Tab-separated table of C-alpha atoms (C1' of nucleotides) in Angstrom:
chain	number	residue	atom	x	y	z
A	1	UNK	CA	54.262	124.574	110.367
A	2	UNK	CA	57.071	123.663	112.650
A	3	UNK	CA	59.845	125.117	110.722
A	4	UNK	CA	56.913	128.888	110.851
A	5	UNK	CA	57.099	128.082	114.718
A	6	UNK	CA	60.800	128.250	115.075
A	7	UNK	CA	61.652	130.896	113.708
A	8	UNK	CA	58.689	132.997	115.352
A	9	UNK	CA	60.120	131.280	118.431
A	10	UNK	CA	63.291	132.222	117.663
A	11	UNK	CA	62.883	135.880	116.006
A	12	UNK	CA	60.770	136.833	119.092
A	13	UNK	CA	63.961	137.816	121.461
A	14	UNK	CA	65.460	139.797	118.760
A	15	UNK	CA	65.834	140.389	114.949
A	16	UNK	CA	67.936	138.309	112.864
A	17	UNK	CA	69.124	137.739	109.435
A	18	UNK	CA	68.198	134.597	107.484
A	19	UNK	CA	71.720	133.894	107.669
A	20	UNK	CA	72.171	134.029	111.768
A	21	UNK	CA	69.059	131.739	111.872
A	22	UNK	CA	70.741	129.172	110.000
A	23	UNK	CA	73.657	129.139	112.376
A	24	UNK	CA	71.017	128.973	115.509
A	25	UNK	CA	69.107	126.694	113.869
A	26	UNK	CA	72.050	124.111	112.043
A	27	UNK	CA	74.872	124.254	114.235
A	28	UNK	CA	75.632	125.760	117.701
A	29	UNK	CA	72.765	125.996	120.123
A	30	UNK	CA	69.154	125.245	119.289
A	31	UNK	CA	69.474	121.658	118.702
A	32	UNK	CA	65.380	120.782	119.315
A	33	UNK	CA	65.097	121.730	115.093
A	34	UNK	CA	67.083	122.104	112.021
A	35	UNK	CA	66.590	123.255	108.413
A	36	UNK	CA	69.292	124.210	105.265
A	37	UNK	CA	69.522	127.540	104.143
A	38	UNK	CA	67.341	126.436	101.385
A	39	UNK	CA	64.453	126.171	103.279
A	40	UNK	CA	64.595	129.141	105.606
A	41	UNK	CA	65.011	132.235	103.286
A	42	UNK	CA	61.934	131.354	101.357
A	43	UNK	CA	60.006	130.963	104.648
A	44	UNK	CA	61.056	134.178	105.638
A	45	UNK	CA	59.913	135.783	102.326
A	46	UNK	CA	56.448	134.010	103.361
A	47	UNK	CA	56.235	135.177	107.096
A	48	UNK	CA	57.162	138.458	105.466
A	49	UNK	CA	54.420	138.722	102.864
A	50	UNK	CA	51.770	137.249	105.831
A	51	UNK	CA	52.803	140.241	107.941
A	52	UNK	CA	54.377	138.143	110.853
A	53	UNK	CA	57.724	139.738	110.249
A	54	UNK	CA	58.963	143.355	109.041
A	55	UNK	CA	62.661	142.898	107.161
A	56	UNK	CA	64.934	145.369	106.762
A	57	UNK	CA	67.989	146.266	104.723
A	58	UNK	CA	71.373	146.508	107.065
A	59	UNK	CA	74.001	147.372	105.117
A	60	UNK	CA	76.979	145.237	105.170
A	61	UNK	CA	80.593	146.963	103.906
A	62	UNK	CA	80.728	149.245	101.515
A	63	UNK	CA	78.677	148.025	98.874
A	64	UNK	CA	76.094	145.208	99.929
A	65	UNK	CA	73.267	144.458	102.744
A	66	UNK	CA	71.682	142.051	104.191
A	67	UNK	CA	67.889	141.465	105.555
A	68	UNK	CA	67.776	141.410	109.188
A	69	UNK	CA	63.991	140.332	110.335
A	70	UNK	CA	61.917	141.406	113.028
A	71	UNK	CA	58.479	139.641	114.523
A	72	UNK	CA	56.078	141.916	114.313
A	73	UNK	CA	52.677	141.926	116.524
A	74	UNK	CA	50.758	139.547	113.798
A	75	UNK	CA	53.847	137.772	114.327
A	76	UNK	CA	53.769	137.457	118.234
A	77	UNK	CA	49.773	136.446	117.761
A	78	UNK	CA	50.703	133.943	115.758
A	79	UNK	CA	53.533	132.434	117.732
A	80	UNK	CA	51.244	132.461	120.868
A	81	UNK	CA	48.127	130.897	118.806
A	82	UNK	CA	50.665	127.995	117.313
A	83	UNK	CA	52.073	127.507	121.264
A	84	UNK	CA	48.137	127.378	122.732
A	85	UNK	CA	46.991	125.003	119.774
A	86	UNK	CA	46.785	121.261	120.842
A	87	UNK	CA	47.673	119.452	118.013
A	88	UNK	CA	46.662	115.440	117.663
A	89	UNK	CA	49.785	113.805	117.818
A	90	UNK	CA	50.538	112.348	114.697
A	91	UNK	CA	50.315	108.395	114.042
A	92	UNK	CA	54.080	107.294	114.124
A	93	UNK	CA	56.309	106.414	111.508
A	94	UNK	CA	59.646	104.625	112.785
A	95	UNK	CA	61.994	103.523	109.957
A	96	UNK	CA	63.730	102.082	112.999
A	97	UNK	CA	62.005	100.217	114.073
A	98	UNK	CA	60.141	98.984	110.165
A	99	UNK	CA	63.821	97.969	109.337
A	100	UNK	CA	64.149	95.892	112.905
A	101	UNK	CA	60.859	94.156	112.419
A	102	UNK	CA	62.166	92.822	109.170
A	103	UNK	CA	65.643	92.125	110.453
A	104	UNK	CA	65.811	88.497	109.215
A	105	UNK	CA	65.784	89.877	105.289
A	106	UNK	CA	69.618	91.664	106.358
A	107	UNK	CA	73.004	90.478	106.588
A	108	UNK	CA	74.748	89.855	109.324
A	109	UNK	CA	77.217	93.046	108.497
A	110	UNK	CA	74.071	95.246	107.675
A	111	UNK	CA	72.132	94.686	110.303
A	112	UNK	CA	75.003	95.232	112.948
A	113	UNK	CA	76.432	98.289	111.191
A	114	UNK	CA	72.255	100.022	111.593
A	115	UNK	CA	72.933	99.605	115.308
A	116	UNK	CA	76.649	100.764	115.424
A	117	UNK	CA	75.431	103.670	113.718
A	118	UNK	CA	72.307	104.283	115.737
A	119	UNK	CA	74.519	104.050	119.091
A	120	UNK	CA	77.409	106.268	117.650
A	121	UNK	CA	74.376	108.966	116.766
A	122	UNK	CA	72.508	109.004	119.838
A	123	UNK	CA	75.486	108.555	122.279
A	124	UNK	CA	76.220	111.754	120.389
A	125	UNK	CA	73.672	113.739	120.775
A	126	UNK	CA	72.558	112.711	124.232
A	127	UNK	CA	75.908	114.424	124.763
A	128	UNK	CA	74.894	117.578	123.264
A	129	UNK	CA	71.514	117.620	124.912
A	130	UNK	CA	73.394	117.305	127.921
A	131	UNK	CA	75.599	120.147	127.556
A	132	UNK	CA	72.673	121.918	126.321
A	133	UNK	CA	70.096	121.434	129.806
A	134	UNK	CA	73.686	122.693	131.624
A	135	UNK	CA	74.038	126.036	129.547
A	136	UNK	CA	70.513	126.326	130.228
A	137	UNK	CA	70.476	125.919	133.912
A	138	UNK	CA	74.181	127.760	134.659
A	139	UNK	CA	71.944	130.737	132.495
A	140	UNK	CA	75.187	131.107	130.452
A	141	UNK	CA	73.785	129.658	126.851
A	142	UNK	CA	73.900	133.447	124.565
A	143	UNK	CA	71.070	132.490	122.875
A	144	UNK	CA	68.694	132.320	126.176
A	145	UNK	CA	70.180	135.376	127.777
A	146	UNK	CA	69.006	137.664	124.441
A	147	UNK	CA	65.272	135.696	125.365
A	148	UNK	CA	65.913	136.347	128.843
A	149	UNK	CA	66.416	139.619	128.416
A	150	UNK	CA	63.589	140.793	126.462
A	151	UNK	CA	60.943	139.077	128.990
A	152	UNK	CA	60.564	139.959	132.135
A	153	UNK	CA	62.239	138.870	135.035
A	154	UNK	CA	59.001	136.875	136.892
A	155	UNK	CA	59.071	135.008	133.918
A	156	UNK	CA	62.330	133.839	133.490
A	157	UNK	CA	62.368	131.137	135.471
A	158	UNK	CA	59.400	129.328	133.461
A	159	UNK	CA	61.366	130.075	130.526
A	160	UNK	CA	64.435	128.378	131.456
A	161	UNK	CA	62.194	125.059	133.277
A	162	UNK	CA	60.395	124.613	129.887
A	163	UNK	CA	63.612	124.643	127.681
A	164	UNK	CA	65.367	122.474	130.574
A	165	UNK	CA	62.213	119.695	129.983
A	166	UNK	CA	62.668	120.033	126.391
A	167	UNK	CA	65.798	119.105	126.673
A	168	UNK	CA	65.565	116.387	128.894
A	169	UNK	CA	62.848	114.855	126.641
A	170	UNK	CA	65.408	114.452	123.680
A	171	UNK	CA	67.405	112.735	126.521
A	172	UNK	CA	65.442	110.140	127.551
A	173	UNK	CA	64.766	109.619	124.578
A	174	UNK	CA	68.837	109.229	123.381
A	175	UNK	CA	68.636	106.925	126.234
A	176	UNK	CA	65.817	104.665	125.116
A	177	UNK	CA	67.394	104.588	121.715
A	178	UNK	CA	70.909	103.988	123.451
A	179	UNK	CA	69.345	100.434	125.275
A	180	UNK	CA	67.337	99.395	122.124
A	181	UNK	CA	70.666	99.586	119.705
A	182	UNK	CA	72.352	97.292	122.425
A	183	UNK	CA	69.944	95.171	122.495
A	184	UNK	CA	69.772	95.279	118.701
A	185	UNK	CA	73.413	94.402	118.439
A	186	UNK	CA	73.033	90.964	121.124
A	187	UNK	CA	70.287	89.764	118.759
A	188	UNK	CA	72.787	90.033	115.535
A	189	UNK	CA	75.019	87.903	117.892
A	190	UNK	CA	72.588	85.586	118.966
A	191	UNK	CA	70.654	85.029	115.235
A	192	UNK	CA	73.225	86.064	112.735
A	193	UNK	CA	76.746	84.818	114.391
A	194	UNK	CA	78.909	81.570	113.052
A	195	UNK	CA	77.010	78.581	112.000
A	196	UNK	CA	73.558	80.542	111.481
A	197	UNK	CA	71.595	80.805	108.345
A	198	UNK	CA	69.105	83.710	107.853
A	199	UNK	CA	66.538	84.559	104.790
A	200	UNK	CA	69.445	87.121	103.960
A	201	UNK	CA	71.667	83.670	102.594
A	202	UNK	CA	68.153	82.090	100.771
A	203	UNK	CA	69.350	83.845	97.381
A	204	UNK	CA	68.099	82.408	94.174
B	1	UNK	CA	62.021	104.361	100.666
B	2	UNK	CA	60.677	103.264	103.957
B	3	UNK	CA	57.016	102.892	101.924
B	4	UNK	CA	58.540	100.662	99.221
B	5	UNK	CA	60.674	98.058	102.073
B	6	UNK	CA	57.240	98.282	103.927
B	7	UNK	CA	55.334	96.905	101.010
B	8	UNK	CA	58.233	94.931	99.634
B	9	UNK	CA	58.418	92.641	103.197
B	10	UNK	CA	54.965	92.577	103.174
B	11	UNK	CA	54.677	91.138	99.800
B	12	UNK	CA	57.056	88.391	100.874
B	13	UNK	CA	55.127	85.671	102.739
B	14	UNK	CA	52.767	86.379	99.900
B	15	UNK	CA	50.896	88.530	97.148
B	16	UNK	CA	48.155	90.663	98.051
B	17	UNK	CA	46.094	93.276	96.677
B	18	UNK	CA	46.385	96.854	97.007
B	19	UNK	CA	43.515	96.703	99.633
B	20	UNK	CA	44.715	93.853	101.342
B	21	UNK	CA	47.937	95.900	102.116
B	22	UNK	CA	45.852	98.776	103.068
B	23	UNK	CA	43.931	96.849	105.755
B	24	UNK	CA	47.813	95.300	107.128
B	25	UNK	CA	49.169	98.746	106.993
B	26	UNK	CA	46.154	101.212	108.344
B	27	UNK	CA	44.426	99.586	110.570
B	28	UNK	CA	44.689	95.504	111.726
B	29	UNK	CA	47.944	94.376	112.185
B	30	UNK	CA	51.241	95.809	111.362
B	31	UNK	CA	51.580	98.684	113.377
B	32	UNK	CA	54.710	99.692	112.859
B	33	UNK	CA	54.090	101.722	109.207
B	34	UNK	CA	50.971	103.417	107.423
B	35	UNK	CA	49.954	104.511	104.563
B	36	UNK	CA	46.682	105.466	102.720
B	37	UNK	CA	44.945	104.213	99.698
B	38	UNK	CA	46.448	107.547	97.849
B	39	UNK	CA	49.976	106.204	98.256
B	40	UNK	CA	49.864	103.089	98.573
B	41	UNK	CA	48.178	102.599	94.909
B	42	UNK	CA	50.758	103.917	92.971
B	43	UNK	CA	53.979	103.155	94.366
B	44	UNK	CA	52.585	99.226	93.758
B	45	UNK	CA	52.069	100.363	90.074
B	46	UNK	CA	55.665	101.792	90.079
B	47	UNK	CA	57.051	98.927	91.796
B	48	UNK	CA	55.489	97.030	89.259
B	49	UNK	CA	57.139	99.123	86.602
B	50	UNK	CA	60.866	98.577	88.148
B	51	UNK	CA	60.183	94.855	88.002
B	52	UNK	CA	59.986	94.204	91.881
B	53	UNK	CA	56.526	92.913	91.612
B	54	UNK	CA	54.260	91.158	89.002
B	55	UNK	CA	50.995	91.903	88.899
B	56	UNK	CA	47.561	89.513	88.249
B	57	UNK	CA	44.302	90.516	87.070
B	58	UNK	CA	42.393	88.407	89.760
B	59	UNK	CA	38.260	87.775	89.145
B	60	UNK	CA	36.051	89.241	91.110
B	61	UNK	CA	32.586	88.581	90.888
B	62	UNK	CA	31.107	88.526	87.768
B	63	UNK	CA	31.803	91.628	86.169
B	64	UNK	CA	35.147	92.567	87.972
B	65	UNK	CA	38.814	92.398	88.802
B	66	UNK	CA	41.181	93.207	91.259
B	67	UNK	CA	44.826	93.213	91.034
B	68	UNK	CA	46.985	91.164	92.707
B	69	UNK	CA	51.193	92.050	93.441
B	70	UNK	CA	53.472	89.066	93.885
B	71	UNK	CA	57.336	89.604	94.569
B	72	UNK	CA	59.556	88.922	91.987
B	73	UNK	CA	63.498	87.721	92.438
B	74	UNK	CA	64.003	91.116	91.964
B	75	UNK	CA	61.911	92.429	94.549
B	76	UNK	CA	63.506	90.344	96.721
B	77	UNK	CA	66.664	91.289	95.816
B	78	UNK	CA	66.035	94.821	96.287
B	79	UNK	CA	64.090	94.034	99.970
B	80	UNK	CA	67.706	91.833	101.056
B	81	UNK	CA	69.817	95.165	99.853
B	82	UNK	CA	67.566	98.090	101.620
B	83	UNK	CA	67.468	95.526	104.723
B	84	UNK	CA	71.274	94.984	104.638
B	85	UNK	CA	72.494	98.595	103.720
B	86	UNK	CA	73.209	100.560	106.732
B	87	UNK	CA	71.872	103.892	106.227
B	88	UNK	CA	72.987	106.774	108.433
B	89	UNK	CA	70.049	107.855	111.513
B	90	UNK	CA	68.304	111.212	110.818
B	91	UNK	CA	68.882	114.299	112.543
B	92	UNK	CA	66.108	114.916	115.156
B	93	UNK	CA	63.075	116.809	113.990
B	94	UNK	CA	60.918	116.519	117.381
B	95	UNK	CA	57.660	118.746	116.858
B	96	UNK	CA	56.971	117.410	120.684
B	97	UNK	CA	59.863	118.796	122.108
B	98	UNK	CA	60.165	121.873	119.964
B	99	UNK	CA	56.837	123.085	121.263
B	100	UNK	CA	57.413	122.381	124.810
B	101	UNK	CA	60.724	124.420	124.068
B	102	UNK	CA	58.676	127.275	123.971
B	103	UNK	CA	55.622	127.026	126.278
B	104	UNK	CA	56.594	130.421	127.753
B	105	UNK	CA	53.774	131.497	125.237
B	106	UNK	CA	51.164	128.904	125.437
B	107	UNK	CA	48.027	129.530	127.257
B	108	UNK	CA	47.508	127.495	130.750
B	109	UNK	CA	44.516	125.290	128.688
B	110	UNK	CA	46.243	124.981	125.542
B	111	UNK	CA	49.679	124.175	127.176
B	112	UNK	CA	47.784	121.798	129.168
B	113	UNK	CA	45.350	119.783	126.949
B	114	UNK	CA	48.318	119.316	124.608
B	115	UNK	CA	49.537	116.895	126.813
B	116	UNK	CA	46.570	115.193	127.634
B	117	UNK	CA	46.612	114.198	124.221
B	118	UNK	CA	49.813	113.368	124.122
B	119	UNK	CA	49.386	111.100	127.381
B	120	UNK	CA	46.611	109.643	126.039
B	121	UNK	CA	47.369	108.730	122.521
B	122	UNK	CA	50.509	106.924	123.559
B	123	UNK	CA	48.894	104.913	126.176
B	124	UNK	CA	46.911	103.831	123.619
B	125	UNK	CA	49.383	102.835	121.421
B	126	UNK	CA	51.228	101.426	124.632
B	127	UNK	CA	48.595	98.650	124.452
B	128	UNK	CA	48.275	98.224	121.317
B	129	UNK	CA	52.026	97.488	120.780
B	130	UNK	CA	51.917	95.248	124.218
B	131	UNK	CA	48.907	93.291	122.399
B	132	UNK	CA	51.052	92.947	119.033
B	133	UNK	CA	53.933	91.572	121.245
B	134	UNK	CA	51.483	88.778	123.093
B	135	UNK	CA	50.084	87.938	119.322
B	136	UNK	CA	53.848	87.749	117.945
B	137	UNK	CA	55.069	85.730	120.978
B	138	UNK	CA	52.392	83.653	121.328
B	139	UNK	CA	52.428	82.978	117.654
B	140	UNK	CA	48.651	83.280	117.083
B	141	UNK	CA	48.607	86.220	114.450
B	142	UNK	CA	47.603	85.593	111.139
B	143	UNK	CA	50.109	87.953	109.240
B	144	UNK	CA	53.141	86.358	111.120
B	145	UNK	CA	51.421	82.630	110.598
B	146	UNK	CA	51.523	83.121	107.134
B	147	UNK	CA	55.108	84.626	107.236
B	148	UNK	CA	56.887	81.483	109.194
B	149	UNK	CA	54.645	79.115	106.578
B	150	UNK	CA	56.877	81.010	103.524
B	151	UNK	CA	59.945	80.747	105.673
B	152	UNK	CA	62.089	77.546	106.861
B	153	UNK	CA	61.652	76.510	110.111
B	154	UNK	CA	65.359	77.037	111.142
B	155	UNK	CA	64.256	80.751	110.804
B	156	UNK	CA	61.172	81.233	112.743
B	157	UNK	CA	62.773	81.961	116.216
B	158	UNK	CA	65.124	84.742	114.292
B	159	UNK	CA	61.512	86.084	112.615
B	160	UNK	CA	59.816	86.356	115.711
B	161	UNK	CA	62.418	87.500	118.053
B	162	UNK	CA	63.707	90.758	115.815
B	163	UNK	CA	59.523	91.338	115.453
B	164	UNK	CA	59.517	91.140	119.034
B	165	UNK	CA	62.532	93.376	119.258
B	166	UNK	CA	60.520	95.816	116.940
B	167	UNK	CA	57.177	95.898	119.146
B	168	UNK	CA	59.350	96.581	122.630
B	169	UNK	CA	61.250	99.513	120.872
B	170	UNK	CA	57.971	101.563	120.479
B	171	UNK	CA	56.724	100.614	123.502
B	172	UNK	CA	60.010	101.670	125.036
B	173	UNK	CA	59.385	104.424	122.940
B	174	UNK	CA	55.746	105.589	124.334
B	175	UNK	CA	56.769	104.815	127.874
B	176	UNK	CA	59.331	107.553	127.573
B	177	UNK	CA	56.401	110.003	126.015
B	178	UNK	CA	54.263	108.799	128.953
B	179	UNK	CA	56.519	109.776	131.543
B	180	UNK	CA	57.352	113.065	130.107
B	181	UNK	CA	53.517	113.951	129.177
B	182	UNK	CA	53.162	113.297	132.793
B	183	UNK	CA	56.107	116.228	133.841
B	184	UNK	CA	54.696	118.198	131.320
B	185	UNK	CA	51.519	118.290	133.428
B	186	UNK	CA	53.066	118.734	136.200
B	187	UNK	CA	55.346	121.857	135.005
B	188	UNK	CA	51.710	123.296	133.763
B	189	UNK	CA	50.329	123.470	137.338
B	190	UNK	CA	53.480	124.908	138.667
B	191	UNK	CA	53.818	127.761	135.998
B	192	UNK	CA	50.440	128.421	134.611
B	193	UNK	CA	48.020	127.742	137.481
B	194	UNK	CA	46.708	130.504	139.449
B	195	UNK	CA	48.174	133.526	139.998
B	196	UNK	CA	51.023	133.268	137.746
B	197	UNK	CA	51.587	135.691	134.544
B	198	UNK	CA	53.309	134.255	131.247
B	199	UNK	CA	54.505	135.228	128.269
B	200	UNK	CA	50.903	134.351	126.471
B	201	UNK	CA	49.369	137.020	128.677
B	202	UNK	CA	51.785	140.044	127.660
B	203	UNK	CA	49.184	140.309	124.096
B	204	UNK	CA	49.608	143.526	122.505
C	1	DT	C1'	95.534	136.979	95.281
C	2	DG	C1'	93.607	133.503	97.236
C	3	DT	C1'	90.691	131.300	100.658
C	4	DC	C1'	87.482	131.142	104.104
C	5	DC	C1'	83.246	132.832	105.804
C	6	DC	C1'	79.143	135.699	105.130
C	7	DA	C1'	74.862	135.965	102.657
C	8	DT	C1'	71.103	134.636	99.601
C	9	DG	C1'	68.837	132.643	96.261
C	10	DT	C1'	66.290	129.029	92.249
C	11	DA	C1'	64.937	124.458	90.544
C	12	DA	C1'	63.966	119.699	90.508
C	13	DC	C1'	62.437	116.053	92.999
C	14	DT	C1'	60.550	112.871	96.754
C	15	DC	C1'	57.480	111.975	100.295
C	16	DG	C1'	53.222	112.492	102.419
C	17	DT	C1'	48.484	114.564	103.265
C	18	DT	C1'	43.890	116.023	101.955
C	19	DA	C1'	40.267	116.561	98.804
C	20	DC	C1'	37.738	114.815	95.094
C	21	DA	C1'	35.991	110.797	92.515
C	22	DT	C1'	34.055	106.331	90.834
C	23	DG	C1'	32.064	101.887	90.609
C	24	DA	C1'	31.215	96.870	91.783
C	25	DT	C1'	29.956	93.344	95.400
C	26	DT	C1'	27.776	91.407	99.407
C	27	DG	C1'	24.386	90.994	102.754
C	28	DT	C1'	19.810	92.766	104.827
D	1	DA	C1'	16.506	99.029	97.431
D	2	DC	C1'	19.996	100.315	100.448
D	3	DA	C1'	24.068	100.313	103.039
D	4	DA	C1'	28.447	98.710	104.119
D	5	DT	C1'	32.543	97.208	102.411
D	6	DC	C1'	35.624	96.103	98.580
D	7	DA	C1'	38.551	98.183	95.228
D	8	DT	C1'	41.123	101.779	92.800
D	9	DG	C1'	42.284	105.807	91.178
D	10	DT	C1'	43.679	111.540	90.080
D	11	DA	C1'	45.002	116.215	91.554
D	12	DA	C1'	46.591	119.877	94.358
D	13	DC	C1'	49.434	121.097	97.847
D	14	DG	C1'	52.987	121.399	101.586
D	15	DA	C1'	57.234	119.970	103.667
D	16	DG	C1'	61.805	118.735	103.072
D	17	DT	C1'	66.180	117.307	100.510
D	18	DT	C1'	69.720	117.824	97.068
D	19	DA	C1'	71.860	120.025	93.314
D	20	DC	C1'	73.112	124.128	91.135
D	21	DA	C1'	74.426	129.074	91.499
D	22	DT	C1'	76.178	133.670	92.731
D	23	DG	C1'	78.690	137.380	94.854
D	24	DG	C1'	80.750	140.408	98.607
D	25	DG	C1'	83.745	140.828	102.877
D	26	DA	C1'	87.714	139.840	105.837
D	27	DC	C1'	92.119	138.468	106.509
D	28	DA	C1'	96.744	136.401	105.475
DNA sequence: TGTCCCATGTAACTCGTTACATGATTGT
DNA sequence: ACAATCATGTAACGAGTTACATGGGACA
């Protein structure tokens, strides 16, 4: 229901087309969620035939269109239902950390490539979350001035303080992930360096 | 494929039934991964079909059997290979964080008791990884007993240290959620307490 | 006239959850 | 006898990924 919650979320500053969605949602700004093309325009189809959205042909040159959607008032009860719900947190599932806890089956070369690879991809993103909490704050970010503009104005600044947390959230999280791939990559040193034997070399 | 390296290390200090896997993986010890009877049942029957594990009728009683899964070379072989390929991190999908992303439209109890259960099932899990880490360290738990008994000795402080490793990661991990479950709470009070509108109040 | 970008789909497949089922064994 | 636990399945469904496709518009 995530990917439903989105693009409610997302569809409830202004209509869209499946296509502009996909941008929001793969690239440039809304980095919290992500789905392919593949998975969006049938969704929208759905919300469509639930009566949560209202599509409508735009035409688009001479001799095409596209669907551009809009939330309708099911849609906005719905949004606000999925936001008030308290979900149980689900039980995790880190691959991760699975793969860590059976570290000694790995190679040296495998094991330290996982955590060059984890550090390159959080270091990343923690990047992007960063420059994401600034557009946020500096009110510049396109996306939250369309949201900020269709609410209004004593409510803006709870808008922009829950996005900012969001944000900071994937943060300390890049951080946590950040430590726990360095650490990762002293214990390949210490265990898996010259003159060490692991269950990775007892081959038959 | 995280299921099948789950099962596979598992399976390598020594065979088990289906149920005995069930108890490691859903409730007892292994904290890291679960699965239920439903799936757990017939990936060991395909496993068994791509020749990573052999299977035994085992008695049972008088008038019944239970099957029994050992590794083969080639499950080994296939558990050294998904441990030592490096496989590229996943982009976030943070269900968390996309929901506080929009708490504009949550209600002040819904917003609210969301957290508490997100406070309180990772301090839960907080001590249940903590406990985990004192078994692991101390050397007293049964799984990892058995593991170090099917293992050289030159490789036991490698086995427990990257379990170890494993353990701190998600309690790292729930720390973090801690923390921000707490400002969560806090951003509640400040937004949603009395005398404050929101966007969950501006119903149709 | 080609090459991006815009725009939208279907189909097959994997992974995981939930619901529905069944039967034998062990201990009280 | 009954209950708890041991033991093992099938089926339907939803979410998500990857592969396969198609066609118009804008600009050089």
């Amino acid at each position: 229901m995530s990917l439903r919650f989105a693009l409610l979320a997302v569809l409830s500053s202004r209509p869209r087309t499946g296509y502009d969605l996909l941008q929001i949602f793969d690239s440039s700004v809304d980095s919290v969620w992500h789905a392919p093309h593949t998975q969006i325009y049938p969704e929208l189809r759905r919300m469509e035939a639930d009566g949560l959205l209202a599509a409508e042909e735009v035409p688009r040159g001479p001799n095409s269109t596209k669907r551009a959607y809009t939330i309708t008032d099911g849609g906005r009860d719905e949004l606000r239902r999925q936001a008030s719900e308290a979900v149980p947190p689900l039980r995790e599932k880190d691959p991760y950390r699975l793969k860590a806890a059976y570290m000694e089956w790995a190679s040296a070369d495998g094991a330290r490539e996982q955590f060059v690879l984890h550090l390159a991809h959080y270091t990343a993103w923690y990047e992007r979350w960063r420059g994401r909490v600034e557009a946020l704050r500096s009110r510049e970010d396109p996306v939250l001035r369309e949201r900020l503009a269709a609410q209004p104005p004593e409510l803006h600044d709870e808008i922009v303080a829950v996005k900012v947390f969001a944000y900071e959230g994937l943060m300390a999280r890049a951080r946590m992930e950040i430590e726990w791939a360095e650490r990762g990559l002293e214990l390949v040193e210490r265990f898996k360096g010259p003159g060490t034997t692991t269950a990775f070399d007892h081959a038959a």
